[in-house]
PDB file of C-alpha atoms in Angstrom:
ATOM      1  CA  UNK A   1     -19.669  66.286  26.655  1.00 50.00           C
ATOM      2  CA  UNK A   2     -22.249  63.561  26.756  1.00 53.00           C
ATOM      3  CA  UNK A   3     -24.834  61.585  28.290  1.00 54.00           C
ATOM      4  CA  UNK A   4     -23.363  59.756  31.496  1.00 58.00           C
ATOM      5  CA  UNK A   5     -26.066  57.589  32.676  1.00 55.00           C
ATOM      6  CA  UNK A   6     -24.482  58.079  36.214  1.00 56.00           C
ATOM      7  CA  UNK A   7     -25.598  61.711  36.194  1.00 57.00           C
ATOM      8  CA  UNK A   8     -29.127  61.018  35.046  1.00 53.00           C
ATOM      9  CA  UNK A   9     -32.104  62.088  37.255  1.00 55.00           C
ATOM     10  CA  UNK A  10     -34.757  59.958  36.514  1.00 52.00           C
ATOM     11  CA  UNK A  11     -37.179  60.781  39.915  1.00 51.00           C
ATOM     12  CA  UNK A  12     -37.784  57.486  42.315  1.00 51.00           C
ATOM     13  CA  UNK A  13     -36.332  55.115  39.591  1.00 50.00           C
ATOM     14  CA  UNK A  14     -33.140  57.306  39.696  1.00 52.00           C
ATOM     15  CA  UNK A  15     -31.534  54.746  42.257  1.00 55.00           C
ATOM     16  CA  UNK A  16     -32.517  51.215  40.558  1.00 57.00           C
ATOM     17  CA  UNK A  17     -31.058  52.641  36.885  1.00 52.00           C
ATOM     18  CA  UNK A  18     -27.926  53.762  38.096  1.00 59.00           C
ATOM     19  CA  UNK A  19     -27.350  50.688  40.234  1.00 64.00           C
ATOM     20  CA  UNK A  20     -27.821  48.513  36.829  1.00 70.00           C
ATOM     21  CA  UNK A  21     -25.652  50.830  34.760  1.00 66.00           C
ATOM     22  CA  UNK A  22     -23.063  50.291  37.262  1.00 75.00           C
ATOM     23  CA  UNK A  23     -22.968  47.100  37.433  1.00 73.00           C
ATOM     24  CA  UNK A  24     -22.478  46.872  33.091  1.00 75.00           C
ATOM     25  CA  UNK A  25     -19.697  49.015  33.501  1.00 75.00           C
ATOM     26  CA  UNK A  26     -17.957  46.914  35.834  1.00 75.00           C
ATOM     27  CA  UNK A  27     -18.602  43.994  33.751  1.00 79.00           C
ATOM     28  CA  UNK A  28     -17.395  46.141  31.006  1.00 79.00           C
ATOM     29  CA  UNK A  29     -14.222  46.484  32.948  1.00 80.00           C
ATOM     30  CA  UNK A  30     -13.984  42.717  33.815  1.00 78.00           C
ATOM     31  CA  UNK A  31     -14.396  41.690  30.044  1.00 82.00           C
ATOM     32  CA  UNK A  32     -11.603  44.520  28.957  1.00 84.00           C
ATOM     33  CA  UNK A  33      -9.027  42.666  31.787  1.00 84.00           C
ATOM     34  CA  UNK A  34      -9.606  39.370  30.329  1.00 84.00           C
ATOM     35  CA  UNK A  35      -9.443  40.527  27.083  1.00 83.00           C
ATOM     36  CA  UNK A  36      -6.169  42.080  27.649  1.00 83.00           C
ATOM     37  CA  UNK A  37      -4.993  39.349  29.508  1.00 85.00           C
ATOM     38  CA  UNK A  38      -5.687  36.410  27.187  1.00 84.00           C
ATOM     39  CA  UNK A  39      -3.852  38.627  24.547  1.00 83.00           C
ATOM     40  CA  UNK A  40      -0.910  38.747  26.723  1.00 84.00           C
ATOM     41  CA  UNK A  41      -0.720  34.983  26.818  1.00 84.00           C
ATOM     42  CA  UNK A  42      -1.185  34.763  23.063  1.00 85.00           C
ATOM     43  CA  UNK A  43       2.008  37.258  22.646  1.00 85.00           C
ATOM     44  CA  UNK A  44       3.802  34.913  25.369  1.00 83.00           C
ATOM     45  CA  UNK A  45       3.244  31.754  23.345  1.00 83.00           C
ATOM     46  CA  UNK A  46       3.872  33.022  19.948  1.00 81.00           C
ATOM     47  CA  UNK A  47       7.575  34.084  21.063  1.00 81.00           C
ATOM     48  CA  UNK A  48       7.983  30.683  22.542  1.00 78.00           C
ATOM     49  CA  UNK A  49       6.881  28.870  19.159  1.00 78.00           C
ATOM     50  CA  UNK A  50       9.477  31.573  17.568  1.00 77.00           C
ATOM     51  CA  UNK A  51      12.229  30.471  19.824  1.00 76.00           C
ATOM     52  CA  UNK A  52      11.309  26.398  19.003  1.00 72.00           C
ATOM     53  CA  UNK A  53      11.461  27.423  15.297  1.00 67.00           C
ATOM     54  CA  UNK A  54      14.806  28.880  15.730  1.00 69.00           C
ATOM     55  CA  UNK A  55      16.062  25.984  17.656  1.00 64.00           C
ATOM     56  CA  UNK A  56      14.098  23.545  15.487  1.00 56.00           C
ATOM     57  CA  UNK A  57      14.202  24.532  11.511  1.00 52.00           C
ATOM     58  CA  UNK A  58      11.818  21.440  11.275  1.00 50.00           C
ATOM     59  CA  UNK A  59       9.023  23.152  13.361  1.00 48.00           C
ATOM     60  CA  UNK A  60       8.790  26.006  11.440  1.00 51.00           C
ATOM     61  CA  UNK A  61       4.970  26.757  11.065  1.00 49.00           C
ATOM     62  CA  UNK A  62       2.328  29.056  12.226  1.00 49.00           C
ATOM     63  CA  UNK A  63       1.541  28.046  15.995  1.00 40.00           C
ATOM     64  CA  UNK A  64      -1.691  26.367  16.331  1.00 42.00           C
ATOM     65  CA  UNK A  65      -1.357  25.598  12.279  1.00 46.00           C
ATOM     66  CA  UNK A  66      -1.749  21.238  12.438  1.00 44.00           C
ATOM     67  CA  UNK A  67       1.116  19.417  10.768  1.00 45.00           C
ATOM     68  CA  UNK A  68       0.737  19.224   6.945  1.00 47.00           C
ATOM     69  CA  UNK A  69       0.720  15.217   7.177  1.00 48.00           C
ATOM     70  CA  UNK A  70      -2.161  13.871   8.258  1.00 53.00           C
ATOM     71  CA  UNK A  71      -2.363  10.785  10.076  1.00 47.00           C
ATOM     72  CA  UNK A  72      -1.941   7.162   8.041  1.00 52.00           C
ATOM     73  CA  UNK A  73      -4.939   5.691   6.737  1.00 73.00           C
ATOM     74  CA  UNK A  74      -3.910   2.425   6.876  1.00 86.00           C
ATOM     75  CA  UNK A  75      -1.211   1.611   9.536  1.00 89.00           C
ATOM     76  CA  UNK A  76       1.339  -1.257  10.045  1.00 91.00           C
ATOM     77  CA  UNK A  77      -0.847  -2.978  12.760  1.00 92.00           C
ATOM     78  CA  UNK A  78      -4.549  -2.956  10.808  1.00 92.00           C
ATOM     79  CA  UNK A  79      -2.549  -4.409   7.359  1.00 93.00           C
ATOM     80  CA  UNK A  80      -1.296  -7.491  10.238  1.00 93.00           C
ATOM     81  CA  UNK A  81      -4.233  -8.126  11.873  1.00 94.00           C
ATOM     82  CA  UNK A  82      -6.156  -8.130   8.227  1.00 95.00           C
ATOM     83  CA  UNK A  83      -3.637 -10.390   7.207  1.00 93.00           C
ATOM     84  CA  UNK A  84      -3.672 -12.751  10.274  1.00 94.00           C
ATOM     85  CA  UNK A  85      -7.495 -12.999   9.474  1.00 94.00           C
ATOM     86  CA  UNK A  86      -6.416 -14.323   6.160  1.00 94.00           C
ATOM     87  CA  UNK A  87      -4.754 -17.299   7.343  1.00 93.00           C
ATOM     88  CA  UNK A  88      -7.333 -18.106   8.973  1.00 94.00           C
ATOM     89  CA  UNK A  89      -9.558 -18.965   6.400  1.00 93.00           C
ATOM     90  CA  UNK A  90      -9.987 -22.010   4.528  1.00 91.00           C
ATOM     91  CA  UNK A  91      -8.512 -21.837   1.149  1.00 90.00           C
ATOM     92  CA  UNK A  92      -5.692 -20.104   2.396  1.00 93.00           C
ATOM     93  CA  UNK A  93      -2.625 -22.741   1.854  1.00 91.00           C
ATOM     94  CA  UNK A  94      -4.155 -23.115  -1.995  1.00 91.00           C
ATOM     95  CA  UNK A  95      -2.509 -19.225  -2.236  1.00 91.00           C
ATOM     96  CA  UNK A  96       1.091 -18.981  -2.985  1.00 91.00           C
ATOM     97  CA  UNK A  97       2.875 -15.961  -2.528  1.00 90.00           C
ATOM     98  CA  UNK A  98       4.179 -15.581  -5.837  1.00 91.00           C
ATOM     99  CA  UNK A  99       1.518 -16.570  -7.370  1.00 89.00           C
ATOM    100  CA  UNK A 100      -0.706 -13.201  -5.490  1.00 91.00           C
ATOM    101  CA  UNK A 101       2.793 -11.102  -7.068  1.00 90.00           C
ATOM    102  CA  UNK A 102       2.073 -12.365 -10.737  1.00 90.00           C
ATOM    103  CA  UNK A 103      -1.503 -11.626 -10.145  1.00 88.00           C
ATOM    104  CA  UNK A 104      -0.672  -7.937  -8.945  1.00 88.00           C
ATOM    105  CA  UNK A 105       1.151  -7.300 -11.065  1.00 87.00           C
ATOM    106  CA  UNK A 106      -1.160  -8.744 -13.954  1.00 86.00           C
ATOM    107  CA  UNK A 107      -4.265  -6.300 -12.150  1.00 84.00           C
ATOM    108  CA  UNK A 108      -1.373  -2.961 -12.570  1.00 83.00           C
ATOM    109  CA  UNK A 109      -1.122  -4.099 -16.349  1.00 82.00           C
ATOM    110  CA  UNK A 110      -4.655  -4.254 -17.019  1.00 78.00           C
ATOM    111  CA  UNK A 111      -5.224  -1.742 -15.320  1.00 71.00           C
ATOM    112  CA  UNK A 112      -6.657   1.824 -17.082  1.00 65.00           C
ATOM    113  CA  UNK A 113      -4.136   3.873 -17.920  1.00 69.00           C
ATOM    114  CA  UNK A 114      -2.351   0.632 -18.483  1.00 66.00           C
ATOM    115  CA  UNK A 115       0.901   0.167 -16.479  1.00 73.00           C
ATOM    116  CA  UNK A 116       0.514   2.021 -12.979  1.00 80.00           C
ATOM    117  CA  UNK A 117       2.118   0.350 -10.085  1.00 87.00           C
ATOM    118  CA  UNK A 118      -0.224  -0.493  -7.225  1.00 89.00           C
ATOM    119  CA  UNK A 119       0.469   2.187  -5.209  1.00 88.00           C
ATOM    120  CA  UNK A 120      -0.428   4.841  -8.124  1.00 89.00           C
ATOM    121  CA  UNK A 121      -3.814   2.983  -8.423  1.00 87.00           C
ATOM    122  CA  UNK A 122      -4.824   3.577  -5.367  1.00 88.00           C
ATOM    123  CA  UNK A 123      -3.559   7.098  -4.636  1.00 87.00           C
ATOM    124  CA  UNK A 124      -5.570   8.244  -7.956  1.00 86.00           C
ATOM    125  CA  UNK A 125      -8.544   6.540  -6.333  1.00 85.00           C
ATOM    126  CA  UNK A 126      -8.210   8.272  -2.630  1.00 87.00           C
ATOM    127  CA  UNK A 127      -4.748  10.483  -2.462  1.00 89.00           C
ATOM    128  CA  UNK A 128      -2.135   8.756  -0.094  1.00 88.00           C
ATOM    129  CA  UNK A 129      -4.316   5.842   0.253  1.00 89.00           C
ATOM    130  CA  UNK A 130      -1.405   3.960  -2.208  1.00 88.00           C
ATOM    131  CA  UNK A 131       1.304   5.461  -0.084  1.00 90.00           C
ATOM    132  CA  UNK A 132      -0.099   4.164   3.129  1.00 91.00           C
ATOM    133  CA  UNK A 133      -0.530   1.221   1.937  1.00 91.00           C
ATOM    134  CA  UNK A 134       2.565   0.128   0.899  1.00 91.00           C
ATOM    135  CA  UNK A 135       4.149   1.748   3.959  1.00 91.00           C
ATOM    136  CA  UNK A 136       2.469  -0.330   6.468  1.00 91.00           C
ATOM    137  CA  UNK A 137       3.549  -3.132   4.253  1.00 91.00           C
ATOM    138  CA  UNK A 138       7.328  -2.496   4.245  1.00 88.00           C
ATOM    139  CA  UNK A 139      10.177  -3.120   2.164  1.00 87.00           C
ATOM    140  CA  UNK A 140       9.823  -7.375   2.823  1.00 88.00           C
ATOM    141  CA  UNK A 141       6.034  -8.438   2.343  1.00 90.00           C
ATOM    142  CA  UNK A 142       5.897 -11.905   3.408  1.00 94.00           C
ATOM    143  CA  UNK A 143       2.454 -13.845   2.016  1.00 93.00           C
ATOM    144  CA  UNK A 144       0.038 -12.299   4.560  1.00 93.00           C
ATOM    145  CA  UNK A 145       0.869  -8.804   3.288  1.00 93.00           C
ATOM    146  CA  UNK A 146       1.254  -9.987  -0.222  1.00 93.00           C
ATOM    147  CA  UNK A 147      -2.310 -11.253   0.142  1.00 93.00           C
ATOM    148  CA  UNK A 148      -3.210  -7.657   1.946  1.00 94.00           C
ATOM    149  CA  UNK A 149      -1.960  -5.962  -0.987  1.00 93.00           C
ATOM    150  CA  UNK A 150      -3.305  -8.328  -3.498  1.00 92.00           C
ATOM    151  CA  UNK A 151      -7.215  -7.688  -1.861  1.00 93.00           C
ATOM    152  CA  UNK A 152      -6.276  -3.816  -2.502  1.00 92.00           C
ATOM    153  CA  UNK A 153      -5.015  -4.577  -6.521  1.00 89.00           C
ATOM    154  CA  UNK A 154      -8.406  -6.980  -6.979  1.00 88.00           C
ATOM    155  CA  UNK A 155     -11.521  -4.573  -4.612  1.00 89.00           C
ATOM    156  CA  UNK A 156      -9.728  -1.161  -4.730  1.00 87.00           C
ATOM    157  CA  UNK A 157     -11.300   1.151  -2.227  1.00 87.00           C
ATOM    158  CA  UNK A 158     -13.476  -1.534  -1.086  1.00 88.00           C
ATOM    159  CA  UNK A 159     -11.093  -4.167  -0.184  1.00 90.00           C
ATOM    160  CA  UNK A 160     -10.814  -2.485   3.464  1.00 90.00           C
ATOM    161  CA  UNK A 161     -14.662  -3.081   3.922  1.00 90.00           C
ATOM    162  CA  UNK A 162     -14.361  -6.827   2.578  1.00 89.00           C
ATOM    163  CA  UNK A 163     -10.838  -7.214   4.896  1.00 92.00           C
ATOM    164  CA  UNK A 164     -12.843  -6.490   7.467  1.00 91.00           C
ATOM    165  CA  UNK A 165     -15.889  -7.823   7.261  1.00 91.00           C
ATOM    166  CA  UNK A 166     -15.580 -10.895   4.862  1.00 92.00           C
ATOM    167  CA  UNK A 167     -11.940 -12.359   4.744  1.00 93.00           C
ATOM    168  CA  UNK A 168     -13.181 -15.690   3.617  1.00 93.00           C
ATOM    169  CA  UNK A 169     -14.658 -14.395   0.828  1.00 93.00           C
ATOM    170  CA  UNK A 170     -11.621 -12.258   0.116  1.00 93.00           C
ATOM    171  CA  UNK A 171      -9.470 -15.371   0.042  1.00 93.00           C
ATOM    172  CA  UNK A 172     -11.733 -17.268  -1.900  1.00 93.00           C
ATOM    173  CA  UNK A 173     -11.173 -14.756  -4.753  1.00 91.00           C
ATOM    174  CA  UNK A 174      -8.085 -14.853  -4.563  1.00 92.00           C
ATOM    175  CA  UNK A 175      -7.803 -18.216  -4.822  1.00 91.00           C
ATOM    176  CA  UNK A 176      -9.767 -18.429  -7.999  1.00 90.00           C
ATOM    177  CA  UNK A 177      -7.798 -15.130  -9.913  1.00 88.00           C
ATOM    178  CA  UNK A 178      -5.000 -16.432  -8.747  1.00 86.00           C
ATOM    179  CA  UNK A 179      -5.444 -20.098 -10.521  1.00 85.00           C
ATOM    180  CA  UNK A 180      -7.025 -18.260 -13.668  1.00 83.00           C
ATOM    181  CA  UNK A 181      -3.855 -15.735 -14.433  1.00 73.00           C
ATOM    182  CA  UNK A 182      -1.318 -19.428 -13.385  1.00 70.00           C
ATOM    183  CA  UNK A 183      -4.030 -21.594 -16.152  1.00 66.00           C
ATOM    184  CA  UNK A 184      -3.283 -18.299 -18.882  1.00 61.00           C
ATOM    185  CA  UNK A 185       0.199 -17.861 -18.272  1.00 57.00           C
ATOM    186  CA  UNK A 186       1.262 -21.897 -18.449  1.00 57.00           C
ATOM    187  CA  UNK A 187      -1.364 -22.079 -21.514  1.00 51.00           C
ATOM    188  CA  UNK A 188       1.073 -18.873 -23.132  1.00 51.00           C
ATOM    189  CA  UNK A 189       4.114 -20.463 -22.113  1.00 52.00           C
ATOM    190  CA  UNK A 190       3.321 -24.359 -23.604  1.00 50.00           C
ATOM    191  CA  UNK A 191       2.368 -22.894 -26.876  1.00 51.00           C
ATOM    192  CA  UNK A 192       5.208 -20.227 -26.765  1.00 51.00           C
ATOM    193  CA  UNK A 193       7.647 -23.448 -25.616  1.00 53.00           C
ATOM    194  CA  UNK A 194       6.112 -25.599 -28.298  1.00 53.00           C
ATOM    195  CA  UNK A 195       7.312 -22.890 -30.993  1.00 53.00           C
ATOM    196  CA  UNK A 196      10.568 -22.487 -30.101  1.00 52.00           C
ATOM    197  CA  UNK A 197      12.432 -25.749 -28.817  1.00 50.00           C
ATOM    198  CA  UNK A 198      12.390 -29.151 -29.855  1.00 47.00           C
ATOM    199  CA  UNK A 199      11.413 -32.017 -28.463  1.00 50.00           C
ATOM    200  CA  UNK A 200      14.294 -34.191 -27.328  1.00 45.00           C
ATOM    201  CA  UNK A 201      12.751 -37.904 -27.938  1.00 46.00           C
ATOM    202  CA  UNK A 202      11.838 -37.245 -31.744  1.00 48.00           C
ATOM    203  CA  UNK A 203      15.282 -36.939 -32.944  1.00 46.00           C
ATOM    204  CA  UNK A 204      17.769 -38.759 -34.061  1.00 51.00           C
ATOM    205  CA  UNK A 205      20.294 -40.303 -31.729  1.00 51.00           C
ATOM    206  CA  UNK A 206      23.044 -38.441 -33.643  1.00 48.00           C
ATOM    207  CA  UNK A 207      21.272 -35.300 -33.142  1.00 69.00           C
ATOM    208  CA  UNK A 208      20.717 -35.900 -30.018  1.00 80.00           C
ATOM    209  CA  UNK A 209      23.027 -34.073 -28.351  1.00 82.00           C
ATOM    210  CA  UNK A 210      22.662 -30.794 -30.163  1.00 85.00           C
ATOM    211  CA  UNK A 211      18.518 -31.152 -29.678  1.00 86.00           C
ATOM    212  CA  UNK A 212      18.802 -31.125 -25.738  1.00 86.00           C
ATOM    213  CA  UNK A 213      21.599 -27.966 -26.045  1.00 86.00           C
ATOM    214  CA  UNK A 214      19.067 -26.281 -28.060  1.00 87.00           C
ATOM    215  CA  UNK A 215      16.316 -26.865 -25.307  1.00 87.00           C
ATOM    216  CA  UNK A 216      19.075 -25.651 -22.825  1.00 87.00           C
ATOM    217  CA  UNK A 217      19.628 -22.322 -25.107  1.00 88.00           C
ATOM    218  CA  UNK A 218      23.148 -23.346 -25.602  1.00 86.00           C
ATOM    219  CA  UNK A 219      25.445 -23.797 -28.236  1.00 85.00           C
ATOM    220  CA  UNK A 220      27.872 -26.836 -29.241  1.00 82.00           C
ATOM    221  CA  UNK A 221      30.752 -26.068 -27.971  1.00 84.00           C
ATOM    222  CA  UNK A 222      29.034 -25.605 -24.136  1.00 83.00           C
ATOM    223  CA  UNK A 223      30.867 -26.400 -21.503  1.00 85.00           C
ATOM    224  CA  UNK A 224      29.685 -29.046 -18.544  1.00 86.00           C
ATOM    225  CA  UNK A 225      29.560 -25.740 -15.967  1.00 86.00           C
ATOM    226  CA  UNK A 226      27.749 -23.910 -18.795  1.00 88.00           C
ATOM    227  CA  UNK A 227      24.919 -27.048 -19.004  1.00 87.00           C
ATOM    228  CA  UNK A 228      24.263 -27.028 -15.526  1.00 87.00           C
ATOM    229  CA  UNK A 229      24.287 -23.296 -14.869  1.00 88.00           C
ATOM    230  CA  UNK A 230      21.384 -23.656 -17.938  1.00 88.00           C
ATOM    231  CA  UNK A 231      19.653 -25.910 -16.374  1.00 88.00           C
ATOM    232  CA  UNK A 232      19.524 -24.327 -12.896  1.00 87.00           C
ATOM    233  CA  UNK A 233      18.288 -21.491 -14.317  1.00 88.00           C
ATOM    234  CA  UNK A 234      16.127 -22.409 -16.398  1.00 88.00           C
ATOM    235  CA  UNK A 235      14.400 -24.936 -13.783  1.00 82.00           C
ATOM    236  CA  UNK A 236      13.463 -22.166 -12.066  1.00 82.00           C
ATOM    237  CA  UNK A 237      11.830 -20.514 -14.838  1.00 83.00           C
ATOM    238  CA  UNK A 238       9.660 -23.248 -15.557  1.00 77.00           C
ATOM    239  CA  UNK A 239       8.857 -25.152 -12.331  1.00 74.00           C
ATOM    240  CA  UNK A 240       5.162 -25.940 -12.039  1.00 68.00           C
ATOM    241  CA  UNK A 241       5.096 -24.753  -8.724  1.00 64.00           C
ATOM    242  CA  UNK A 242       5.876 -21.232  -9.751  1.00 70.00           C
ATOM    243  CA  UNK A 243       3.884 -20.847 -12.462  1.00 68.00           C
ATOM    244  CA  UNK A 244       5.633 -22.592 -14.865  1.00 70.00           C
ATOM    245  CA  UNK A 245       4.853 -24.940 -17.709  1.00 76.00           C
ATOM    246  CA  UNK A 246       5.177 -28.494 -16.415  1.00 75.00           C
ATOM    247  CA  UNK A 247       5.802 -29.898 -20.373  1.00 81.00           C
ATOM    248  CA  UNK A 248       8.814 -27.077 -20.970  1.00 82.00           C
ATOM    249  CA  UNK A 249      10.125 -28.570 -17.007  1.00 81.00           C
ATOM    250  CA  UNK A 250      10.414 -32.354 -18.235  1.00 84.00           C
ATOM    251  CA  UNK A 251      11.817 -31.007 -22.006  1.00 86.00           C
ATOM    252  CA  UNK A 252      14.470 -29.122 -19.451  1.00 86.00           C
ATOM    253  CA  UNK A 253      15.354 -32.122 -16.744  1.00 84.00           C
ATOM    254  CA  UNK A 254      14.881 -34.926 -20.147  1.00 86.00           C
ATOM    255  CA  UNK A 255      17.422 -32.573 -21.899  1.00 86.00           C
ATOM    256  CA  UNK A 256      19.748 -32.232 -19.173  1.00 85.00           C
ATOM    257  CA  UNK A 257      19.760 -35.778 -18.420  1.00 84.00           C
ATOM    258  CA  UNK A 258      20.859 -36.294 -22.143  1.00 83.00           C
ATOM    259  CA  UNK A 259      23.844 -34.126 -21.677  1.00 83.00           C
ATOM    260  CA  UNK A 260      25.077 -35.365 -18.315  1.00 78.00           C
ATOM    261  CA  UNK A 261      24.801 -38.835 -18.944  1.00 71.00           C
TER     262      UNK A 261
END
């Protein structure tokens, strides 16, 4: 039972209506075929993602589902080319590579909460941003990444516009942070330096010799290896060039001297 449009007598427009209603029902028909058709190819390529899974444990996820890590932010080739720009500018060979590592580091410290590494920073600013970062870096920054990673510590965020649209003006800031935290830390280390050793001219000459093994952190029954081990190391810890007092370097070299001569 029903109303079939094909058996409807509708007088001279009987012919035009079912002609029309005709044609819908074949469409109908067409639209069903495709239908069933793309549902077939949806069964065929879901059992061909299950077979991958199976092969692959790795691949295991819905098909059509995108990957649950997205793309890098920052990749290995931008953080070159940024710092490539770097060295370009003038200023540039006033930046030391250690120094832009004491100055990150100093930015982490002072940083609220205090103590975060770099890469926490950032990630709690934009998430992954941190991790990206220090990927495309690497496990060896030489001082064009250093300085990359030194514009991230200083601008945040905004260091990627300023990277790419001012590097001068990123290295001139650099420059001048990095020769304010070197002026503060050899101010700290004179005074500090002052406190605790001696000065080597202003004794006696019978005292002499235990004065410049005090300066060397040694006691009096040090060796010759012992005083030169001393003062290699402790060279290094105060060599102007790396950040060091240059008062506590002659104390060390005037001390040594006294010992060796």
């Amino acid at each position: 039972m029903g109303f079939d449009p094909r058996h409807w007598s509708g007088g001279r427009s009987e012919q035009r209506v079912t002609s029309n209603v005709e044609a819908l029902l074949a469409e109908n028909d067409v639209l069903r075929r495709e239908v069933s058709r793309l549902s077939r190819e949806l069964e065929r390529l879901q059992r061909q993602q299950r077979q991958r899974s199976r092969q692959d444990p790795s691949s295991q996820r819905p098909w059509g589902e995108p990957s649950a890590q997205p793309p890098p932010r920052i990749s290995r080739q931008q953080v070159q080319a940024w710092g490539q720009s770097l060295a370009q500018q003038s200023g540039w060979s006033a930046l030391r590579q250690r120094g832009l590592e004491l100055l990150i580091d100093q930015l982490n410290r002072s940083s609220f909460p205090a103590r975060l590494t770099l890469e926490q920073r950032l990630d709690r600013l934009v998430p992954g941003l941190g991790t990206d970062v220090l990927a495309a870096v690497g496990a060896k920054p030489n001082k064009q990444t250093t300085a990359v990673l030194a514009a991230f510590a200083l601008f945040g965020v905004r260091a990627i516009e300023w990277l790419d649209e001012d590097p001068r003006r990123v290295v001139e800031q650099l420059r001048q942070r990095q020769d304010r935290s070197s002026s503060s830390r050899q101010g700290r280390r004179t005074r500090s330096d002052q406190r605790r050793t001696d000065r080597v001219g202003s004794v006696h000459p019978r005292d002499s010799r235990m004065a410049a093994l005090r300066v060397l952190g040694l006691d009096a029954n040090a060796s010759l290896v012992e005083i030169k081990q001393a003062h290699r190391k402790l060279v290094k810890q105060h060599h102007p060039d790396l950040g060091g007092s240059a008062e506590a370097f002659r104390r060390v070299n005037e001390a040594y001297q006294a010992l060796v001569q």
